[in-house]
Each structure stands twice: as structure tokens, then as C-alpha cells.
Short mmCIF file of C-alpha atoms in Angstrom, two decimals:
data_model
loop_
_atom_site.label_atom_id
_atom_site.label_comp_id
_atom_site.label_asym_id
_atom_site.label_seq_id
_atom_site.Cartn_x
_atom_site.Cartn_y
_atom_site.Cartn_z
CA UNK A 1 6.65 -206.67 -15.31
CA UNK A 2 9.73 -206.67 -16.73
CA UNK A 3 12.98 -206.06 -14.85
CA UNK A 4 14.00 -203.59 -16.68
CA UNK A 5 11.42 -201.67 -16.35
CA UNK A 6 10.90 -202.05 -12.83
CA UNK A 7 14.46 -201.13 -12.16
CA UNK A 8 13.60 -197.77 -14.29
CA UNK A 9 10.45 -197.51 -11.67
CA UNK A 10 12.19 -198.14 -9.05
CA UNK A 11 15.15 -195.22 -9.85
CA UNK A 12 11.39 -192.83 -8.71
CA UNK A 13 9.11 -194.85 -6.60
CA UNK A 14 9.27 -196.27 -3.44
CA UNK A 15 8.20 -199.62 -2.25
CA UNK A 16 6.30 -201.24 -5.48
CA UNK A 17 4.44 -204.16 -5.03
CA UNK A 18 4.58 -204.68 -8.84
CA UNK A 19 6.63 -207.94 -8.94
CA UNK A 20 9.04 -208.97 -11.67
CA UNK A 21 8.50 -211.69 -14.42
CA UNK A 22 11.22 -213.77 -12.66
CA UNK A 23 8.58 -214.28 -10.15
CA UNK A 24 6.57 -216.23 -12.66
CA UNK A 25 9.23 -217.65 -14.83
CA UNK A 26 8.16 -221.17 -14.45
CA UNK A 27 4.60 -220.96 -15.43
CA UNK A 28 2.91 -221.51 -17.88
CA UNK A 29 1.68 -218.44 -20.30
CA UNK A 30 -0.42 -217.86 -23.24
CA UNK A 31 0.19 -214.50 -24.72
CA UNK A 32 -3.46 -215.20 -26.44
CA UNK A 33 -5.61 -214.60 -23.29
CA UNK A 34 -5.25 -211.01 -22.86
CA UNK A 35 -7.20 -209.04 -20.60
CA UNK A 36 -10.13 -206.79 -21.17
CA UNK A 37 -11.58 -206.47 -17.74
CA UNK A 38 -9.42 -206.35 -14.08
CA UNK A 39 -12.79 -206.26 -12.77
CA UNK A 40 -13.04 -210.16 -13.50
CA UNK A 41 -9.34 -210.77 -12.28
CA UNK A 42 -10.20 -209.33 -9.25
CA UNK A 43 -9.18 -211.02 -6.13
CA UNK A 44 -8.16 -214.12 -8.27
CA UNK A 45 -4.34 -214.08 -7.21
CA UNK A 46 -3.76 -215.28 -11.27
CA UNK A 47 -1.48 -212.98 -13.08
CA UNK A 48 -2.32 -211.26 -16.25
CA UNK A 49 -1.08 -210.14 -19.30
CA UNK A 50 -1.25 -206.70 -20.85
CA UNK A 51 0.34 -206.47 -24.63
CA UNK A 52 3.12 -204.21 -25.36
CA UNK A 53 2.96 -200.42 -24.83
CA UNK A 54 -0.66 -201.14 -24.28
CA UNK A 55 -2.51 -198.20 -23.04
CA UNK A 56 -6.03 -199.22 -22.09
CA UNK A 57 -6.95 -196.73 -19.64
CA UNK A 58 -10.30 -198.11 -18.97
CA UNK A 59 -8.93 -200.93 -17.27
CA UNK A 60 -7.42 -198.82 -14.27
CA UNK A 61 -9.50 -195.81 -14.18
CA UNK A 62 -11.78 -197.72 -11.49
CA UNK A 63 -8.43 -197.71 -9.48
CA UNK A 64 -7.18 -194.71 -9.42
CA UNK A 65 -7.02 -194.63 -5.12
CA UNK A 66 -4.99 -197.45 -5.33
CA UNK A 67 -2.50 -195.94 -8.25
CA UNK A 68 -1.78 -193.32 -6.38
CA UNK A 69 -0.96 -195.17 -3.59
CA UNK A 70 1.37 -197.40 -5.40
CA UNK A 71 3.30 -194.89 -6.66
CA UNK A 72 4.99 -192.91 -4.52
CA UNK A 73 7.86 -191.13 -5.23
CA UNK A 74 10.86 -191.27 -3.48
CA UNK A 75 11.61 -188.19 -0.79
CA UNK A 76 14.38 -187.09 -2.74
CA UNK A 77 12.02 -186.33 -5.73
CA UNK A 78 9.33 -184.96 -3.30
CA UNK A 79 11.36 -182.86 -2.05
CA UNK A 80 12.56 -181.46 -5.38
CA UNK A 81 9.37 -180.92 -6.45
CA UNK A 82 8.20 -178.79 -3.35
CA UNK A 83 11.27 -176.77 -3.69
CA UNK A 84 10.41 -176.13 -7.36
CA UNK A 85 7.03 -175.28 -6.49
CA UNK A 86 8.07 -173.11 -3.14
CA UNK A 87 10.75 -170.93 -5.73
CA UNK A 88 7.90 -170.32 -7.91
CA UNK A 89 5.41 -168.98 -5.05
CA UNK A 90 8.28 -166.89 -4.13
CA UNK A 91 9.45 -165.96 -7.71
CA UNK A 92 5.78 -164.39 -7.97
CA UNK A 93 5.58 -163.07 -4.72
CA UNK A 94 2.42 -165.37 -3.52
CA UNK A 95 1.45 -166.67 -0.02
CA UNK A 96 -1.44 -169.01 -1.60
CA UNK A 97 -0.49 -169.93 -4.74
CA UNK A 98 -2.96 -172.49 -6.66
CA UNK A 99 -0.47 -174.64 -9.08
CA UNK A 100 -1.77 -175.61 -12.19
CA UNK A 101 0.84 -177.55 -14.10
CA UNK A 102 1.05 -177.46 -18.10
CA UNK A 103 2.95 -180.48 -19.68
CA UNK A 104 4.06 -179.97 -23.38
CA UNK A 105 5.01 -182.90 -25.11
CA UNK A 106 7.13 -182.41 -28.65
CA UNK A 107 9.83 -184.03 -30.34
CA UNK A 108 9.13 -187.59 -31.41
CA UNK A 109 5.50 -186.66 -30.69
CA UNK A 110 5.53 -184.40 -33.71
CA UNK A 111 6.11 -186.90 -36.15
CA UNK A 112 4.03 -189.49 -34.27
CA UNK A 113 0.97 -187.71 -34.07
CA UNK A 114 1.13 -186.96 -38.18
CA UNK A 115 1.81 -190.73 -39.09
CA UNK A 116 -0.42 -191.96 -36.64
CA UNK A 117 -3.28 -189.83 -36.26
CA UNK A 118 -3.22 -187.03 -39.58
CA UNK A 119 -3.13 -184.54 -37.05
CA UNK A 120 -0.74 -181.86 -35.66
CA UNK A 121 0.88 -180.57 -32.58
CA UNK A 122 -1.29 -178.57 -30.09
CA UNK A 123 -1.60 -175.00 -31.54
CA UNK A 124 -0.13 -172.01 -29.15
CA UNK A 125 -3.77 -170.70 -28.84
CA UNK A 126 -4.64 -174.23 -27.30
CA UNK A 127 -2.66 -173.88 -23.97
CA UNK A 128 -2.92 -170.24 -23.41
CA UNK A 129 -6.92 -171.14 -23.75
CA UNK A 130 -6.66 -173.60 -21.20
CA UNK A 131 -4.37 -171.21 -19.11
CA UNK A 132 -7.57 -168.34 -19.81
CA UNK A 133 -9.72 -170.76 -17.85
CA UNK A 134 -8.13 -171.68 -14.91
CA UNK A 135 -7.11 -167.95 -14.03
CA UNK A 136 -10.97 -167.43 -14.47
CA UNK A 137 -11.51 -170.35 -12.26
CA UNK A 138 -9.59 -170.25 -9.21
CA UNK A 139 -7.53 -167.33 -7.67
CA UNK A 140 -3.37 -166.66 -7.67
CA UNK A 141 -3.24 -168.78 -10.57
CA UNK A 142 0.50 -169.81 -11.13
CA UNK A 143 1.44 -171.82 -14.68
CA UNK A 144 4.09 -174.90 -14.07
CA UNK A 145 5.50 -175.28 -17.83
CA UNK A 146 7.24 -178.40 -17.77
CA UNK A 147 8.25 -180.55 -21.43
CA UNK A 148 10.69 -182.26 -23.43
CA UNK A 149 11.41 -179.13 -25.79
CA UNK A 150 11.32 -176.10 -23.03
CA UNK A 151 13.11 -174.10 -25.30
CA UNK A 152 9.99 -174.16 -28.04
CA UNK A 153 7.86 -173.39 -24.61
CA UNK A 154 10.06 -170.48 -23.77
CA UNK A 155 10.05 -168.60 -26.64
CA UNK A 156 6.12 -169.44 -27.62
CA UNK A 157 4.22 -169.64 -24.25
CA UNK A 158 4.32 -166.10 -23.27
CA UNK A 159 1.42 -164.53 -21.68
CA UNK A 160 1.30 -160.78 -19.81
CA UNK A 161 -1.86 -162.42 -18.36
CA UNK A 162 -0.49 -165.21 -16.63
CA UNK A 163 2.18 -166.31 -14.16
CA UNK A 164 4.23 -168.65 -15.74
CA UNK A 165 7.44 -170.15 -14.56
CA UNK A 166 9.22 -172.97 -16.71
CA UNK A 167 10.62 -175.59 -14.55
CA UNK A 168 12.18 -178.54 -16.86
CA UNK A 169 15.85 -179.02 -17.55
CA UNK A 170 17.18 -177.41 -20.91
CA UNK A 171 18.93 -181.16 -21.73
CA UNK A 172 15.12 -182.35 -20.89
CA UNK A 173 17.12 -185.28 -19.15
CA UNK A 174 14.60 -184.65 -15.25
CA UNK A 175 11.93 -187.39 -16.36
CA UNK A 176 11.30 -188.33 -12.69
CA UNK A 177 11.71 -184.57 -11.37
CA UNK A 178 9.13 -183.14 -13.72
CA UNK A 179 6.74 -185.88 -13.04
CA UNK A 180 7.15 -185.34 -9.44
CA UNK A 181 6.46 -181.74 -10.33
CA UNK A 182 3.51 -182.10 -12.63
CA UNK A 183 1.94 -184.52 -9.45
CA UNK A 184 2.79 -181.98 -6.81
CA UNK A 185 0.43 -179.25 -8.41
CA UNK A 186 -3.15 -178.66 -7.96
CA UNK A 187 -4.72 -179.01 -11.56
CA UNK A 188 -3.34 -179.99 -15.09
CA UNK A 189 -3.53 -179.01 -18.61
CA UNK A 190 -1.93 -181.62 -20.31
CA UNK A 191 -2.09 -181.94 -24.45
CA UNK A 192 -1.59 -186.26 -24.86
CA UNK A 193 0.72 -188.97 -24.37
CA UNK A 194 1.14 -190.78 -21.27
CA UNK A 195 3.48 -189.33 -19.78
CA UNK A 196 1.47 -185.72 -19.33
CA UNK A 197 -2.05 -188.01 -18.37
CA UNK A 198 0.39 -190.07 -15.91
CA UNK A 199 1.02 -186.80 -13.90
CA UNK A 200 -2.29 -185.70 -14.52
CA UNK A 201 -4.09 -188.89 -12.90
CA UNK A 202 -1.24 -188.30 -9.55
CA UNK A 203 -2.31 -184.84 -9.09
CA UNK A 204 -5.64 -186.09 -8.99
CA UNK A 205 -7.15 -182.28 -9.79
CA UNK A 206 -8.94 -180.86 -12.56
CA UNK A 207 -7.26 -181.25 -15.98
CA UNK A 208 -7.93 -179.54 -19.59
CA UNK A 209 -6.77 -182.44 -22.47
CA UNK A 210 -6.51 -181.56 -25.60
CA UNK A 211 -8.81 -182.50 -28.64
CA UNK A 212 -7.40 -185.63 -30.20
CA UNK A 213 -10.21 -187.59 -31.16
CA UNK A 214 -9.79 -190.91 -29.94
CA UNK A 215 -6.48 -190.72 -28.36
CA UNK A 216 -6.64 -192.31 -24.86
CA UNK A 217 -6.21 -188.93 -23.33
CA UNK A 218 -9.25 -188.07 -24.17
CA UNK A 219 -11.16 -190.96 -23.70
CA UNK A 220 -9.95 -190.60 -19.80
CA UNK A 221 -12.34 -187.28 -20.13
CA UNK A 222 -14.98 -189.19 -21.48
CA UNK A 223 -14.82 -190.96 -17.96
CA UNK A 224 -13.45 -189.01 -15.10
CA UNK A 225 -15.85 -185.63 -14.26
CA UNK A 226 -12.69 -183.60 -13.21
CA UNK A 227 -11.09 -183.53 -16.60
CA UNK A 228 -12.18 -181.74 -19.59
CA UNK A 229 -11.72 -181.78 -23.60
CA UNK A 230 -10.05 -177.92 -24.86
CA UNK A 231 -9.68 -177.78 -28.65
#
């Protein structure tokens, strides 16, 4: 990996294993062979090569325990994040809370999804669906809003329904605390990008994806049983 991405990794999570490409410098590597399979790399001790910002999902679904293991974030983040989640239980008044987190992703996503995939944003009705069916699903039922643009959440998210407490920064500038958030929770509803599925795959609970056909979100709900597709 590269360093400077480790060393943004490393700001979060303690005690990586994921070595640096310093480690490697001196052999030999052909940026042809890419991988389609870890299941064939397995146990080799040869190092592989993923392309840039390459999300293939299907490669590490079949290690999820191991993920999770891997990345563990630091206790000053845990910490934060049971705090957040303890303020909320209070804020609500509730002994057993169940958190279900809701990511939002906006800004350059907005654009992105348009000149990428013809399609827009999430509608409104979209999360407050997915809210509808965990409150039917498990009891004290408390929403975890946490995005880039929490002031867009704010002001359109509002439910007399649901319990819903919004958590991120207004500068949007707590990458590592909301993550640490989003994993601390007991289910997800997440809408796509890989930041939201990231937390999603730590929590390791149910989560609602939205409908973007084809998007790597949602193939990871054409795989794992605890997540499901919400148009």
C-alpha cells in the first residue's frame, strides 16, 4: 500500500499488518497481472496488485472476520464513538437503545452519480422508508444521522416517528469519528459509496442499501443475507 495512505490509516487504526510499498521496492512488478481471485493467492506469501480506486468487493467479502479484525480503531476514536452513542441513549431517555446508523453521502457524490451512473441522489422518501422498517423491526429504535452535508440532513430528515439524533461535525471535517460511529451501532442504512458500505461491513448488522443498479453497494446485497436493497 502506499505510504501515504497508510499513514492516513494509521491517523484511525491500530496495529495494521498492511505493509508499505517500500517493503517491496526492489521487486520486480507487472501492473498487467491483476488479481481476480484472493482465493488463489491464498497462503502464497506473493504480493498482489489491486488497480487504482478499485472497488471489487467480491474479492474480500469471504473475509469479512478477518477485516474486522484488522481494523481496529484506535481507543481514542472508540471512545468517542461510545460517548456519542451513550448522549444519544440519554438525549432520548432509553436504557436499551438499538442503534441503527444512517450514513448520507452528498456533495461530490451528486455530480458523480449523474455523470457516472444517469441517476440521482437518494430521494427523502428513501431513508425515512428504510427508517419505517427498522422501527417495525426491532424495539427503542434510535436513528444515528451521520454525512458530509448534515446541514441538508437537518433540515430534510425529520420524522415525528422516529428518534433521530445527528451526530457529524457541521465543517464535516470527523472522517474517522463518524466511521467509528457508524461501526459502533447495531444496523445500517447506508445509500452508496464506500465510505457508508465501509462502516456498514464493521458494524457487521443488518443494513438497507439503496437501489443503484450495479453500484458495488448493491452487489454486496446480492451476497451477504444481512443486507438488503430499499428503492
Amino acid at each position: 500500500m502506499p505510504r501515504c495512505i497508510l499513514k492516513t490509516l494509521e491517523e484511525y487504526f491500530d496495529n495494521l499488518s498492511i505493509p508499505p510499498l517500500s517493503y517491496i521496492g526492489r521487486c520486480t512488478l507487472d501492473v498487467g497481472q491483476v488479481v481476480n481471485s484472493l482465493g488463489q493467492w491464498n497462503s502464497t506469501e506473493q504480493n498482489i496488485i489491486i488497480p487504482r480506486h478499485a472497488a471489487y468487493w467480491s474479492l474480500i467479502l469471504v473475509w469479512l472476520d478477518d477485516i474486522r479484525r484488522e481494523f481496529t480503531f484506535k481507543p481514542c476514536l472508540r471512545i468517542y464513538a461510545e460517548k456519542v452513542l451513550r448522549r444519544v441513549a440519554e438525549k432520548f431517555n432509553l436504557s436499551a437503545p438499538t442503534y441503527v446508523s444512517v450514513h448520507v453521502r452528498r456533495t461530490d457524490y451528486v455530480d458523480y452519480l449523474w455523470q457516472k451512473l444517469k441517476t440521482r441522489p437518494a430521494p427523502i422518501s428513501y431513508y425515512l422508508s428504510a427508517m419505517d422498517y427498522f422501527a417495525g423491526k426491532y424495539s427503542n429504535v434510535v436513528f444515528v444521522v451521520t454525512s458530509d452535508n448534515i446541514a441538508w440532513c437537518k433540515y430534510n430528515l425529520r420524522s415525528k416517528r422516529h428518534r433521530i439524533s445527528f451526530v457529524s461535525d457541521n465543517d464535516g471535517k470527523g472522517p474517522g469519528k463518524d466511521l467509528a460511529v457508524l461501526s459502533a451501532c447495531n444496523h445500517s442504512i447506508i445509500d452508496y459509496g464506500t465510505y457508508g458500505s465501509f462502516g456498514a461491513i464493521l458494524a457487521a448488522g443488518e443494513t438497507i442499501v439503496y437501489n443503484v443498479t450495479t453500484y458495488f453497494s448493491t452487489l454486496i446485497a446480492d451476497v451477504l443475507p444481512n443486507w438488503r436493497i430499499m428503492s
